[in-house]
DNA sequence: CGGTCACTTGAGGTAGTTCAAGGGGCGTGG
DNA sequence: CCACGCCCCTTGAACTACCTCAAGTGACCG
C-alpha cells in the first residue's frame, strides 16, 4: 500500500476500505466486479480479461507487483481479474477510493497520473491493434515485457513469462499459432532465444524494438 | 466552459488559464502539443490523430460539441487535433488544470469521471480492433456515431458524418476500400441508406447493433 | 518414466489488402 | 443555373497475411 503514496492520515482510512484478496495461480474472478474497483497488485501477476459476445474473450492487459488496476463493474461485457501466479491483491471500491483521494493531494495526484498512464498505454495498444502486423505485435509485446518484468542481460533482457501463448494471442489480437510462428521467426532471426515454455532471452533489444515498429509500451 | 461543472471561484482561474482556439475545417495541429493539454470542444468537430512510424497514421477518435479531450504531449509519436469542420476550442495546460481541479471537488470529480469514461471507450476500442471483423467494426462505428451525433428518426437515426471514409478507416483499422465495401453491403442488406458522401440514414438501429456484435460505444 | 497438455509445425482456406479503373458528389466558374 | 473538373468514393480482380484445421513434438508433473 506504500506505493499509493498516501499520507499517514489517509492511510488508516484506506486500510478500513481495503479488501485483501489472495489467489492461487489460475484462479479467475479474483476480485468482485459488481462495483468499480481500484486494485493494487502487492505480489504476483494477473491478467485483466474482458468476456465478449460470441464467447470471445480478450486479454486487456497483464499486471505485476506494484501495478494499479482500474476494474470496471460488469456492464455490456464483464471484466475480470485472473491470477497468473499466486497473488496478493488489495481492492478498494472505486467510488469511496476516489472520495478519499480528494482529501489527500498526493494520493489524488497519484491516482490521476495512474489513469493518464493507463490511458496512454491503452491508446498505444489501440494503435498497435489497428495498424501493426503480427510480427510487429509480437515484438512489441516482448519489448513491453522486457521493460516491465525483464532483468537486464548483456544488450537485451531475461524474461520469465507467466502467461500462456493463448493469453499473449488474446492480448495482441492473434491466434496462438500465429504467436508461435512469429516467436520461431524471431528466434531464427537471432533476436531471441527460448528455453522451456516461459523463459525468453532477448538477445538484441534494439533490433527487437526495430521489429516492433518503434512503438512504445504495449499492454 | 459551463460543461466543466466548476464552481464560480474556479471559473475565473480557469479563464485565466484558457487558450481559445478557432479553426477552419481541415486545419491540422489545431492545439499546441508540446505540453499535455485538456481540450474542450465548444463548437464543431475534430479528430485526434496519432502519427506513427512508417508514415502510418491512426485516428484515435472523433470529438464533438461539449466533448472533452486529453491531448498528450508529443513523445514517441505525435498526437494532434485536426478540425473536421469549423471549430471553437478551449485548451488548458494539463498540469495547471489538474492543480486547479484539486481545489474544486466538482471539477476534480468531473475530470476523473471523464478520464474513466475515456479509458472505458479506449478499452472497448481495443477489444473491437483485437476481435471484430470488418463488418462488425463498420456497424459499431455507425452505432456509435448515431448515439453521439445522430438525430432520432423512426426506428433508426439520421447522420451527417463530418469525416471522410479514409478517416473512418484509419479509426477502425481498415482500408478505405474495405470501409466502402462494408457500407454497400449494409446498404444492400437494407440496414442503412446513404445520400451524398456524408448523409447516412440508419433504417434499423437494433439490427445494426446486432451486426456490431452487441458491443457498446466505439471511438 | 510415462502421460498429459501446451506449444510447434504444416497445409489449405479466407477475410481483408493492394492495385487499378471507373462513377458521381460537390465546388467552381462561366 | 448549368457546365466543368477535381477528388472522393465505389467497384473489380489478384494477392497475401493471418486463420483454421490437423498432426506431431516436447516440456513439465506425477
Short mmCIF file of C-alpha atoms (C1' of nucleotides) in Angstrom, two decimals:
data_model
loop_
_atom_site.label_atom_id
_atom_site.label_comp_id
_atom_site.label_asym_id
_atom_site.label_seq_id
_atom_site.Cartn_x
_atom_site.Cartn_y
_atom_site.Cartn_z
CA UNK A 1 0.00 0.00 0.00
CA UNK A 2 3.06 2.14 0.38
CA UNK A 3 3.10 2.51 -3.38
CA UNK A 4 -0.11 4.50 -3.25
CA UNK A 5 1.88 7.38 -1.80
CA UNK A 6 -0.83 8.46 0.59
CA UNK A 7 -0.22 10.47 3.74
CA UNK A 8 -0.36 8.85 7.15
CA UNK A 9 -3.86 10.05 7.95
CA UNK A 10 -5.35 8.73 4.71
CA UNK A 11 -3.52 5.51 5.21
CA UNK A 12 -5.72 4.43 8.09
CA UNK A 13 -8.89 5.19 6.18
CA UNK A 14 -7.62 3.28 3.19
CA UNK A 15 -6.98 0.30 5.41
CA UNK A 16 -10.57 0.42 6.57
CA UNK A 17 -11.68 0.36 2.95
CA UNK A 18 -9.33 -2.30 1.68
CA UNK A 19 -10.37 -5.84 0.77
CA UNK A 20 -7.39 -8.13 0.78
CA UNK A 21 -7.51 -10.97 -1.67
CA UNK A 22 -5.13 -13.84 -2.01
CA UNK A 23 -5.31 -16.02 -5.10
CA UNK A 24 -3.70 -19.21 -6.38
CA UNK A 25 -2.28 -19.40 -9.85
CA UNK A 26 -5.08 -19.99 -12.32
CA UNK A 27 -7.85 -18.58 -10.14
CA UNK A 28 -10.30 -16.44 -12.04
CA UNK A 29 -12.71 -13.77 -10.86
CA UNK A 30 -10.25 -12.92 -8.18
CA UNK A 31 -11.90 -9.60 -7.34
CA UNK A 32 -15.58 -8.77 -7.01
CA UNK A 33 -16.65 -6.94 -10.17
CA UNK A 34 -20.14 -5.91 -9.14
CA UNK A 35 -18.86 -2.41 -8.44
CA UNK A 36 -15.97 -0.45 -9.93
CA UNK A 37 -12.77 -1.28 -8.11
CA UNK A 38 -9.29 0.05 -7.82
CA UNK A 39 -6.93 -2.86 -7.38
CA UNK A 40 -3.33 -2.89 -6.26
CA UNK A 41 -1.07 -5.83 -7.03
CA UNK A 42 1.05 -6.45 -3.95
CA UNK A 43 2.60 -9.64 -5.19
CA UNK A 44 2.23 -11.95 -8.19
CA UNK A 45 0.84 -11.42 -11.65
CA UNK A 46 -2.70 -11.10 -13.00
CA UNK A 47 -4.42 -10.66 -16.34
CA UNK A 48 -7.41 -8.43 -16.93
CA UNK A 49 -9.81 -10.19 -19.26
CA UNK A 50 -12.94 -8.98 -20.99
CA UNK A 51 -15.58 -11.54 -21.90
CA UNK A 52 -17.36 -10.53 -25.04
CA UNK A 53 -20.33 -11.64 -27.02
CA UNK A 54 -19.93 -14.77 -29.08
CA UNK A 55 -17.91 -16.36 -26.29
CA UNK A 56 -14.84 -14.49 -27.39
CA UNK A 57 -12.50 -13.21 -24.76
CA UNK A 58 -9.89 -10.51 -24.91
CA UNK A 59 -6.96 -10.08 -22.54
CA UNK A 60 -6.88 -6.36 -21.82
CA UNK A 61 -3.56 -6.42 -20.07
CA UNK A 62 -1.12 -8.02 -17.70
CA UNK A 63 -0.26 -6.58 -14.32
CA UNK A 64 2.60 -7.21 -11.93
CA UNK A 65 3.89 -6.20 -8.50
CA UNK A 66 3.01 -2.60 -7.59
CA UNK A 67 0.76 -2.17 -10.62
CA UNK A 68 -2.50 -0.41 -10.17
CA UNK A 69 -5.64 -1.54 -12.00
CA UNK A 70 -8.96 0.13 -12.62
CA UNK A 71 -11.51 -2.67 -12.80
CA UNK A 72 -14.88 -1.51 -14.13
CA UNK A 73 -18.07 -3.15 -12.93
CA UNK A 74 -19.59 -5.70 -15.30
CA UNK A 75 -21.77 -3.98 -17.83
CA UNK A 76 -22.28 -4.76 -21.51
CA UNK A 77 -19.47 -7.16 -21.01
CA UNK A 78 -17.69 -8.43 -17.99
CA UNK A 79 -14.17 -7.58 -16.95
CA UNK A 80 -12.42 -9.95 -14.57
CA UNK A 81 -9.04 -10.44 -13.00
CA UNK A 82 -7.37 -13.84 -13.22
CA UNK A 83 -4.24 -14.87 -11.37
CA UNK A 84 -1.28 -15.98 -13.49
CA UNK A 85 0.72 -16.88 -10.40
CA UNK A 86 -0.04 -16.96 -6.70
CA UNK A 87 -1.07 -13.43 -5.85
CA UNK A 88 -1.71 -10.93 -3.16
CA UNK A 89 -4.07 -8.15 -4.10
CA UNK A 90 -5.79 -5.26 -2.38
CA UNK A 91 -9.08 -4.00 -3.75
CA UNK A 92 -10.85 -0.72 -2.99
CA UNK A 93 -14.36 0.19 -4.09
CA UNK A 94 -13.64 2.93 -6.64
CA UNK A 95 -16.20 5.48 -5.53
CA UNK A 96 -15.01 5.54 -1.94
CA UNK A 97 -11.40 5.41 -3.05
CA UNK A 98 -11.85 8.49 -5.21
CA UNK A 99 -13.68 10.32 -2.43
CA UNK A 100 -10.87 9.54 -0.03
CA UNK A 101 -8.27 10.60 -2.55
CA UNK A 102 -9.80 14.04 -2.73
CA UNK A 103 -8.65 14.70 0.81
CA UNK A 104 -5.12 13.73 0.02
CA UNK A 105 -3.35 15.64 -2.67
CA UNK A 106 -0.58 13.12 -3.12
CA UNK A 107 -2.99 10.22 -3.47
CA UNK A 108 -5.27 12.15 -5.81
CA UNK A 109 -2.31 13.10 -7.99
CA UNK A 110 -1.07 9.54 -8.00
CA UNK A 111 -4.42 8.24 -9.00
CA UNK A 112 -4.80 10.74 -11.81
CA UNK A 113 -1.35 10.12 -13.18
CA UNK A 114 -2.00 6.41 -13.00
CA UNK A 115 -5.16 6.92 -15.03
CA UNK A 116 -3.28 9.01 -17.56
CA UNK A 117 -0.57 6.40 -17.90
CA UNK A 118 -3.15 3.67 -18.28
CA UNK A 119 -4.97 5.70 -20.89
CA UNK A 120 -1.70 6.27 -22.71
CA UNK A 121 -0.96 2.56 -22.77
CA UNK A 122 -4.46 1.78 -23.89
CA UNK A 123 -4.11 4.23 -26.77
CA UNK A 124 -0.78 2.74 -27.75
CA UNK A 125 -2.40 -0.62 -27.80
CA UNK A 126 -5.25 0.64 -29.92
CA UNK A 127 -2.71 1.83 -32.44
CA UNK A 128 -0.90 -1.48 -32.30
CA UNK A 129 -4.05 -3.47 -32.94
CA UNK A 130 -5.25 -1.07 -35.59
CA UNK A 131 -2.06 -0.85 -37.58
CA UNK A 132 0.56 -3.43 -36.78
CA UNK A 133 1.44 -6.72 -38.43
CA UNK A 134 1.70 -9.96 -36.47
CA UNK A 135 5.47 -9.69 -36.36
CA UNK A 136 5.38 -6.16 -35.04
CA UNK A 137 2.81 -7.04 -32.41
CA UNK A 138 4.79 -9.94 -31.00
CA UNK A 139 7.97 -7.86 -30.98
CA UNK A 140 6.13 -5.01 -29.28
CA UNK A 141 4.79 -7.39 -26.69
CA UNK A 142 8.23 -8.74 -25.88
CA UNK A 143 9.75 -5.25 -25.67
CA UNK A 144 7.00 -4.22 -23.31
CA UNK A 145 7.50 -7.25 -21.11
CA UNK A 146 11.24 -6.67 -21.08
CA UNK A 147 10.64 -3.17 -19.78
CA UNK A 148 8.21 -4.28 -17.14
CA UNK A 149 9.44 -7.59 -15.78
CA UNK A 150 12.74 -8.25 -17.56
CA UNK A 151 16.08 -8.50 -15.81
CA UNK A 152 18.84 -6.75 -17.77
CA UNK A 153 21.17 -9.06 -19.61
CA UNK A 154 24.02 -8.03 -21.88
CA UNK A 155 22.34 -5.89 -24.57
CA UNK A 156 18.98 -7.49 -24.04
CA UNK A 157 16.93 -8.90 -21.20
CA UNK A 158 15.92 -12.10 -19.48
CA UNK A 159 12.22 -12.84 -19.24
CA UNK A 160 10.14 -15.36 -17.37
CA UNK A 161 6.69 -15.05 -18.90
CA UNK A 162 3.91 -16.07 -16.52
CA UNK A 163 1.26 -16.16 -19.26
CA UNK A 164 0.49 -18.78 -21.89
CA UNK A 165 0.77 -18.33 -25.65
CA UNK A 166 -3.00 -18.23 -25.70
CA UNK A 167 -3.01 -15.31 -23.26
CA UNK A 168 -0.49 -13.50 -25.41
CA UNK A 169 -2.53 -14.11 -28.52
CA UNK A 170 -5.72 -12.89 -26.92
CA UNK A 171 -3.87 -9.84 -25.72
CA UNK A 172 -2.47 -8.77 -29.06
CA UNK A 173 -5.28 -9.99 -31.27
CA UNK A 174 -3.64 -13.03 -32.85
CA UNK A 175 -4.18 -16.78 -32.73
CA UNK A 176 -1.96 -18.98 -30.65
CA UNK A 177 -0.46 -20.47 -33.81
CA UNK A 178 0.49 -17.11 -35.24
CA UNK A 179 2.15 -16.09 -31.98
CA UNK A 180 4.10 -19.32 -32.01
CA UNK A 181 5.22 -18.90 -35.61
CA UNK A 182 6.34 -15.33 -35.02
CA UNK A 183 8.32 -16.42 -31.99
CA UNK A 184 10.03 -19.04 -34.11
CA UNK A 185 10.87 -16.47 -36.76
CA UNK A 186 12.30 -14.09 -34.15
CA UNK A 187 14.35 -16.99 -32.83
CA UNK A 188 15.59 -17.88 -36.31
CA UNK A 189 16.48 -14.25 -36.88
CA UNK A 190 18.69 -14.45 -33.81
CA UNK A 191 16.78 -11.78 -31.89
CA UNK A 192 15.63 -14.01 -29.06
CA UNK A 193 16.25 -17.46 -27.70
CA UNK A 194 13.90 -19.54 -25.59
CA UNK A 195 14.16 -22.38 -23.16
CA UNK A 196 11.16 -24.19 -21.83
CA UNK A 197 7.75 -22.65 -22.17
CA UNK A 198 8.29 -19.44 -20.33
CA UNK A 199 11.94 -18.47 -20.44
CA UNK A 200 12.74 -15.94 -23.14
CA UNK A 201 16.11 -14.36 -23.63
CA UNK A 202 16.11 -11.18 -25.66
CA UNK A 203 19.48 -11.09 -27.37
CA UNK A 204 19.23 -7.73 -29.11
CA UNK A 205 16.73 -5.34 -27.61
CA UNK A 206 17.50 -2.53 -30.04
CA UNK A 207 16.86 -4.76 -33.04
CA UNK A 208 13.69 -6.08 -31.46
CA UNK A 209 12.43 -2.53 -30.99
CA UNK A 210 13.15 -2.02 -34.65
CA UNK A 211 10.95 -5.01 -35.46
CA UNK A 212 8.28 -3.55 -33.19
CA UNK A 213 7.99 -0.54 -35.44
CA UNK A 214 9.45 1.90 -32.93
CA UNK A 215 6.33 1.77 -30.84
CA UNK A 216 6.43 2.24 -27.11
CA UNK A 217 4.88 0.15 -24.36
CA UNK A 218 2.12 -2.27 -25.16
CA UNK A 219 -0.21 -3.85 -22.55
CA UNK B 1 -16.90 26.12 -20.28
CA UNK B 2 -20.13 25.59 -18.38
CA UNK B 3 -19.82 21.91 -19.21
CA UNK B 4 -16.80 21.62 -16.96
CA UNK B 5 -19.09 21.97 -13.97
CA UNK B 6 -16.69 24.07 -11.95
CA UNK B 7 -17.72 26.39 -9.14
CA UNK B 8 -17.77 30.16 -9.61
CA UNK B 9 -14.43 30.75 -7.93
CA UNK B 10 -12.58 28.21 -10.03
CA UNK B 11 -14.24 29.55 -13.11
CA UNK B 12 -12.26 32.76 -13.06
CA UNK B 13 -8.98 30.93 -12.64
CA UNK B 14 -9.86 28.59 -15.47
CA UNK B 15 -10.48 31.59 -17.67
CA UNK B 16 -7.04 32.88 -16.88
CA UNK B 17 -5.59 29.52 -17.93
CA UNK B 18 -7.64 29.01 -21.06
CA UNK B 19 -6.27 29.28 -24.60
CA UNK B 20 -9.06 29.83 -27.06
CA UNK B 21 -8.51 28.37 -30.49
CA UNK B 22 -10.62 28.79 -33.57
CA UNK B 23 -10.00 26.54 -36.55
CA UNK B 24 -11.25 26.20 -40.10
CA UNK B 25 -12.35 22.87 -41.46
CA UNK B 26 -9.30 20.88 -42.50
CA UNK B 27 -6.85 22.69 -40.24
CA UNK B 28 -4.40 20.37 -38.55
CA UNK B 29 -2.30 20.82 -35.42
CA UNK B 30 -5.04 22.95 -34.03
CA UNK B 31 -3.75 22.84 -30.47
CA UNK B 32 -0.17 23.13 -29.24
CA UNK B 33 1.03 19.63 -28.35
CA UNK B 34 4.33 20.49 -26.73
CA UNK B 35 2.75 20.03 -23.32
CA UNK B 36 -0.13 17.85 -22.17
CA UNK B 37 -3.42 19.62 -22.71
CA UNK B 38 -7.01 19.28 -21.70
CA UNK B 39 -9.17 20.45 -24.57
CA UNK B 40 -12.85 21.29 -24.61
CA UNK B 41 -14.80 21.32 -27.87
CA UNK B 42 -17.14 24.32 -27.72
CA UNK B 43 -18.33 24.01 -31.30
CA UNK B 44 -17.52 21.92 -34.34
CA UNK B 45 -15.87 18.53 -34.74
CA UNK B 46 -12.28 17.37 -34.50
CA UNK B 47 -10.30 14.17 -34.90
CA UNK B 48 -7.44 13.11 -32.66
CA UNK B 49 -4.72 11.58 -34.80
CA UNK B 50 -1.55 9.74 -33.89
CA UNK B 51 1.34 9.83 -36.33
CA UNK B 52 3.28 6.63 -36.21
CA UNK B 53 6.46 5.24 -37.64
CA UNK B 54 6.46 4.27 -41.29
CA UNK B 55 4.32 7.27 -42.14
CA UNK B 56 1.25 5.44 -40.90
CA UNK B 57 -1.36 7.43 -39.08
CA UNK B 58 -4.13 6.31 -36.77
CA UNK B 59 -7.27 8.26 -35.95
CA UNK B 60 -7.69 7.80 -32.21
CA UNK B 61 -11.15 9.28 -32.07
CA UNK B 62 -13.66 11.87 -33.13
CA UNK B 63 -14.92 14.60 -30.83
CA UNK B 64 -17.92 16.89 -30.99
CA UNK B 65 -19.58 19.75 -29.14
CA UNK B 66 -19.05 19.55 -25.36
CA UNK B 67 -16.58 16.68 -25.64
CA UNK B 68 -13.54 16.77 -23.50
CA UNK B 69 -10.16 15.57 -24.81
CA UNK B 70 -6.93 14.66 -23.11
CA UNK B 71 -4.17 15.51 -25.58
CA UNK B 72 -0.79 14.11 -24.54
CA UNK B 73 2.40 15.96 -25.43
CA UNK B 74 4.30 14.55 -28.39
CA UNK B 75 6.57 11.78 -27.34
CA UNK B 76 7.46 8.55 -29.13
CA UNK B 77 4.80 9.58 -31.55
CA UNK B 78 2.86 12.73 -32.02
CA UNK B 79 -0.79 13.23 -31.23
CA UNK B 80 -2.57 16.10 -32.93
CA UNK B 81 -6.03 17.55 -33.24
CA UNK B 82 -7.41 18.29 -36.72
CA UNK B 83 -10.60 20.18 -37.45
CA UNK B 84 -13.27 18.30 -39.42
CA UNK B 85 -15.47 21.40 -39.54
CA UNK B 86 -15.03 24.96 -38.44
CA UNK B 87 -14.33 24.76 -34.73
CA UNK B 88 -14.12 26.60 -31.47
CA UNK B 89 -11.90 25.00 -28.89
CA UNK B 90 -10.57 25.85 -25.46
CA UNK B 91 -7.28 24.36 -24.35
CA UNK B 92 -5.84 24.19 -20.84
CA UNK B 93 -2.31 23.08 -19.96
CA UNK B 94 -2.98 19.79 -18.19
CA UNK B 95 -0.68 20.23 -15.21
CA UNK B 96 -2.21 23.53 -14.19
CA UNK B 97 -5.67 22.28 -14.96
CA UNK B 98 -5.24 19.32 -12.64
CA UNK B 99 -3.79 21.50 -9.91
CA UNK B 100 -6.75 23.85 -10.18
CA UNK B 101 -9.17 20.96 -10.15
CA UNK B 102 -7.85 19.83 -6.80
CA UNK B 103 -9.36 22.93 -5.21
CA UNK B 104 -12.74 22.24 -6.71
CA UNK B 105 -14.37 18.95 -5.84
CA UNK B 106 -16.90 19.10 -8.64
CA UNK B 107 -14.30 19.82 -11.28
CA UNK B 108 -11.96 17.16 -9.94
CA UNK B 109 -14.75 14.61 -9.96
CA UNK B 110 -15.75 15.60 -13.44
CA UNK B 111 -12.23 15.27 -14.70
CA UNK B 112 -11.77 11.88 -13.12
CA UNK B 113 -15.03 10.53 -14.43
CA UNK B 114 -14.16 11.89 -17.85
CA UNK B 115 -10.87 10.02 -17.71
CA UNK B 116 -12.63 6.85 -16.63
CA UNK B 117 -15.13 7.16 -19.47
CA UNK B 118 -12.34 7.80 -21.94
CA UNK B 119 -10.44 4.82 -20.63
CA UNK B 120 -13.57 2.71 -20.93
CA UNK B 121 -14.07 3.76 -24.53
CA UNK B 122 -10.43 3.16 -25.30
CA UNK B 123 -10.70 -0.35 -23.88
CA UNK B 124 -13.84 -1.03 -25.89
CA UNK B 125 -11.99 0.06 -28.95
CA UNK B 126 -9.05 -2.16 -28.13
CA UNK B 127 -11.43 -5.08 -27.97
CA UNK B 128 -13.05 -4.04 -31.22
CA UNK B 129 -9.73 -3.84 -33.05
CA UNK B 130 -8.47 -7.03 -31.49
CA UNK B 131 -11.52 -9.15 -32.17
CA UNK B 132 -14.01 -7.75 -34.62
CA UNK B 133 -14.50 -8.39 -38.33
CA UNK B 134 -14.68 -5.56 -40.84
CA UNK B 135 -18.46 -5.76 -40.95
CA UNK B 136 -18.74 -5.56 -37.17
CA UNK B 137 -16.34 -2.64 -36.98
CA UNK B 138 -18.20 -0.55 -39.51
CA UNK B 139 -21.53 -1.35 -37.86
CA UNK B 140 -20.08 -0.47 -34.46
CA UNK B 141 -18.78 2.79 -35.82
CA UNK B 142 -22.17 3.75 -37.20
CA UNK B 143 -23.97 2.82 -33.98
CA UNK B 144 -21.53 4.91 -32.02
CA UNK B 145 -21.99 7.90 -34.30
CA UNK B 146 -25.75 7.52 -34.11
CA UNK B 147 -25.55 7.72 -30.33
CA UNK B 148 -23.27 10.71 -30.37
CA UNK B 149 -24.36 12.93 -33.23
CA UNK B 150 -27.42 11.25 -34.71
CA UNK B 151 -30.88 12.77 -34.76
CA UNK B 152 -33.61 10.24 -33.97
CA UNK B 153 -35.58 9.05 -36.95
CA UNK B 154 -38.29 6.38 -36.92
CA UNK B 155 -36.55 3.30 -35.51
CA UNK B 156 -33.12 4.48 -36.58
CA UNK B 157 -31.22 7.73 -36.83
CA UNK B 158 -30.11 10.39 -39.25
CA UNK B 159 -26.40 11.06 -39.52
CA UNK B 160 -24.30 13.73 -41.15
CA UNK B 161 -20.77 12.40 -40.95
CA UNK B 162 -18.14 15.13 -40.93
CA UNK B 163 -15.26 12.72 -41.53
CA UNK B 164 -14.07 11.06 -44.74
CA UNK B 165 -14.03 7.33 -45.47
CA UNK B 166 -10.29 7.50 -45.03
CA UNK B 167 -10.71 8.91 -41.52
CA UNK B 168 -13.17 6.17 -40.70
CA UNK B 169 -10.82 3.51 -42.00
CA UNK B 170 -7.90 4.88 -40.05
CA UNK B 171 -10.07 4.97 -36.97
CA UNK B 172 -11.24 1.36 -37.07
CA UNK B 173 -8.15 -0.18 -38.61
CA UNK B 174 -9.40 -0.87 -42.13
CA UNK B 175 -8.57 0.40 -45.59
CA UNK B 176 -10.80 2.92 -47.28
CA UNK B 177 -11.87 0.27 -49.80
CA UNK B 178 -12.97 -2.16 -47.13
CA UNK B 179 -14.99 0.53 -45.37
CA UNK B 180 -16.65 1.36 -48.66
CA UNK B 181 -17.48 -2.26 -49.44
CA UNK B 182 -18.95 -2.83 -45.99
CA UNK B 183 -21.08 0.28 -46.36
CA UNK B 184 -22.53 -1.02 -49.61
CA UNK B 185 -23.21 -4.40 -48.05
CA UNK B 186 -25.04 -2.72 -45.16
CA UNK B 187 -26.97 -0.72 -47.73
CA UNK B 188 -27.83 -3.84 -49.72
CA UNK B 189 -28.94 -5.53 -46.53
CA UNK B 190 -31.39 -2.67 -46.04
CA UNK B 191 -29.90 -1.56 -42.74
CA UNK B 192 -28.83 1.88 -43.90
CA UNK B 193 -29.29 4.17 -46.83
CA UNK B 194 -26.98 6.94 -47.94
CA UNK B 195 -27.26 10.10 -49.94
CA UNK B 196 -24.26 12.10 -50.97
CA UNK B 197 -20.95 11.49 -49.27
CA UNK B 198 -21.88 12.27 -45.71
CA UNK B 199 -25.59 11.66 -45.19
CA UNK B 200 -26.33 8.28 -43.67
CA UNK B 201 -29.77 7.13 -42.65
CA UNK B 202 -29.83 4.23 -40.22
CA UNK B 203 -33.03 2.37 -41.01
CA UNK B 204 -32.90 -0.27 -38.30
CA UNK B 205 -30.72 0.57 -35.34
CA UNK B 206 -31.49 -2.63 -33.46
CA UNK B 207 -30.43 -4.76 -36.42
CA UNK B 208 -27.30 -2.67 -36.88
CA UNK B 209 -26.39 -3.22 -33.23
CA UNK B 210 -26.80 -6.90 -33.89
CA UNK B 211 -24.31 -6.63 -36.76
CA UNK B 212 -21.99 -4.75 -34.44
CA UNK B 213 -21.68 -7.80 -32.21
CA UNK B 214 -23.51 -6.32 -29.21
CA UNK B 215 -20.65 -4.06 -28.47
CA UNK B 216 -21.13 -0.66 -26.91
CA UNK B 217 -19.70 2.67 -27.96
CA UNK B 218 -16.66 2.81 -30.16
CA UNK B 219 -14.43 5.88 -30.53
"C1'" DC C 1 9.44 -42.91 -16.71
"C1'" DG C 2 5.10 -42.29 -18.77
"C1'" DG C 3 1.04 -39.33 -19.69
"C1'" DT C 4 -0.95 -35.02 -20.44
"C1'" DC C 5 -1.24 -30.68 -22.23
"C1'" DA C 6 0.95 -26.69 -24.14
"C1'" DC C 7 3.44 -25.48 -27.88
"C1'" DT C 8 5.15 -26.07 -32.59
"C1'" DT C 9 4.83 -27.06 -37.39
"C1'" DG C 10 2.43 -27.90 -41.75
"C1'" DA C 11 -1.17 -27.41 -45.43
"C1'" DG C 12 -5.05 -25.21 -47.11
"C1'" DG C 13 -8.68 -21.59 -46.85
"C1'" DT C 14 -10.40 -16.74 -46.36
"C1'" DA C 15 -11.00 -12.04 -44.94
"C1'" DG C 16 -9.06 -8.03 -45.95
"C1'" DT C 17 -5.37 -5.55 -48.63
"C1'" DT C 18 -3.38 -3.89 -52.75
"C1'" DC C 19 -3.50 -2.27 -57.23
"C1'" DA C 20 -6.16 -0.38 -60.88
"C1'" DA C 21 -10.01 1.58 -63.14
"C1'" DG C 22 -14.45 3.78 -63.31
"C1'" DG C 23 -18.53 6.71 -61.41
"C1'" DG C 24 -20.53 10.57 -59.15
"C1'" DG C 25 -20.63 14.33 -55.49
"C1'" DC C 26 -19.76 18.93 -54.81
"C1'" DG C 27 -17.43 23.17 -55.50
"C1'" DT C 28 -16.08 26.40 -59.04
"C1'" DG C 29 -16.55 29.36 -62.84
"C1'" DG C 30 -18.94 30.66 -66.53
"C1'" DC D 1 -28.50 27.95 -63.35
"C1'" DC D 2 -25.86 24.89 -65.79
"C1'" DA D 3 -21.37 23.07 -67.24
"C1'" DC D 4 -16.86 21.61 -65.99
"C1'" DG D 5 -13.47 19.26 -63.41
"C1'" DC D 6 -11.38 17.61 -59.31
"C1'" DC D 7 -11.27 14.34 -55.95
"C1'" DC D 8 -13.64 11.19 -53.11
"C1'" DC D 9 -15.84 7.21 -53.25
"C1'" DT D 10 -17.11 2.81 -55.33
"C1'" DT D 11 -16.24 -1.42 -57.70
"C1'" DG D 12 -13.41 -5.15 -59.60
"C1'" DA D 13 -9.53 -8.55 -59.72
"C1'" DA D 14 -5.46 -10.51 -57.90
"C1'" DC D 15 -2.71 -11.20 -53.92
"C1'" DT D 16 -1.24 -12.05 -49.10
"C1'" DA D 17 -1.22 -12.25 -44.13
"C1'" DC D 18 -3.39 -14.44 -40.94
"C1'" DC D 19 -6.67 -18.06 -39.59
"C1'" DT D 20 -8.34 -22.79 -39.39
"C1'" DC D 21 -7.81 -27.46 -39.16
"C1'" DA D 22 -4.82 -31.28 -38.28
"C1'" DA D 23 -0.89 -33.72 -36.83
"C1'" DG D 24 3.30 -34.03 -34.41
"C1'" DT D 25 6.85 -32.78 -30.54
"C1'" DG D 26 8.48 -31.92 -26.18
"C1'" DA D 27 8.03 -29.61 -21.51
"C1'" DC D 28 6.55 -30.41 -17.02
"C1'" DC D 29 4.16 -33.26 -13.44
"C1'" DG D 30 3.05 -37.10 -11.16
#
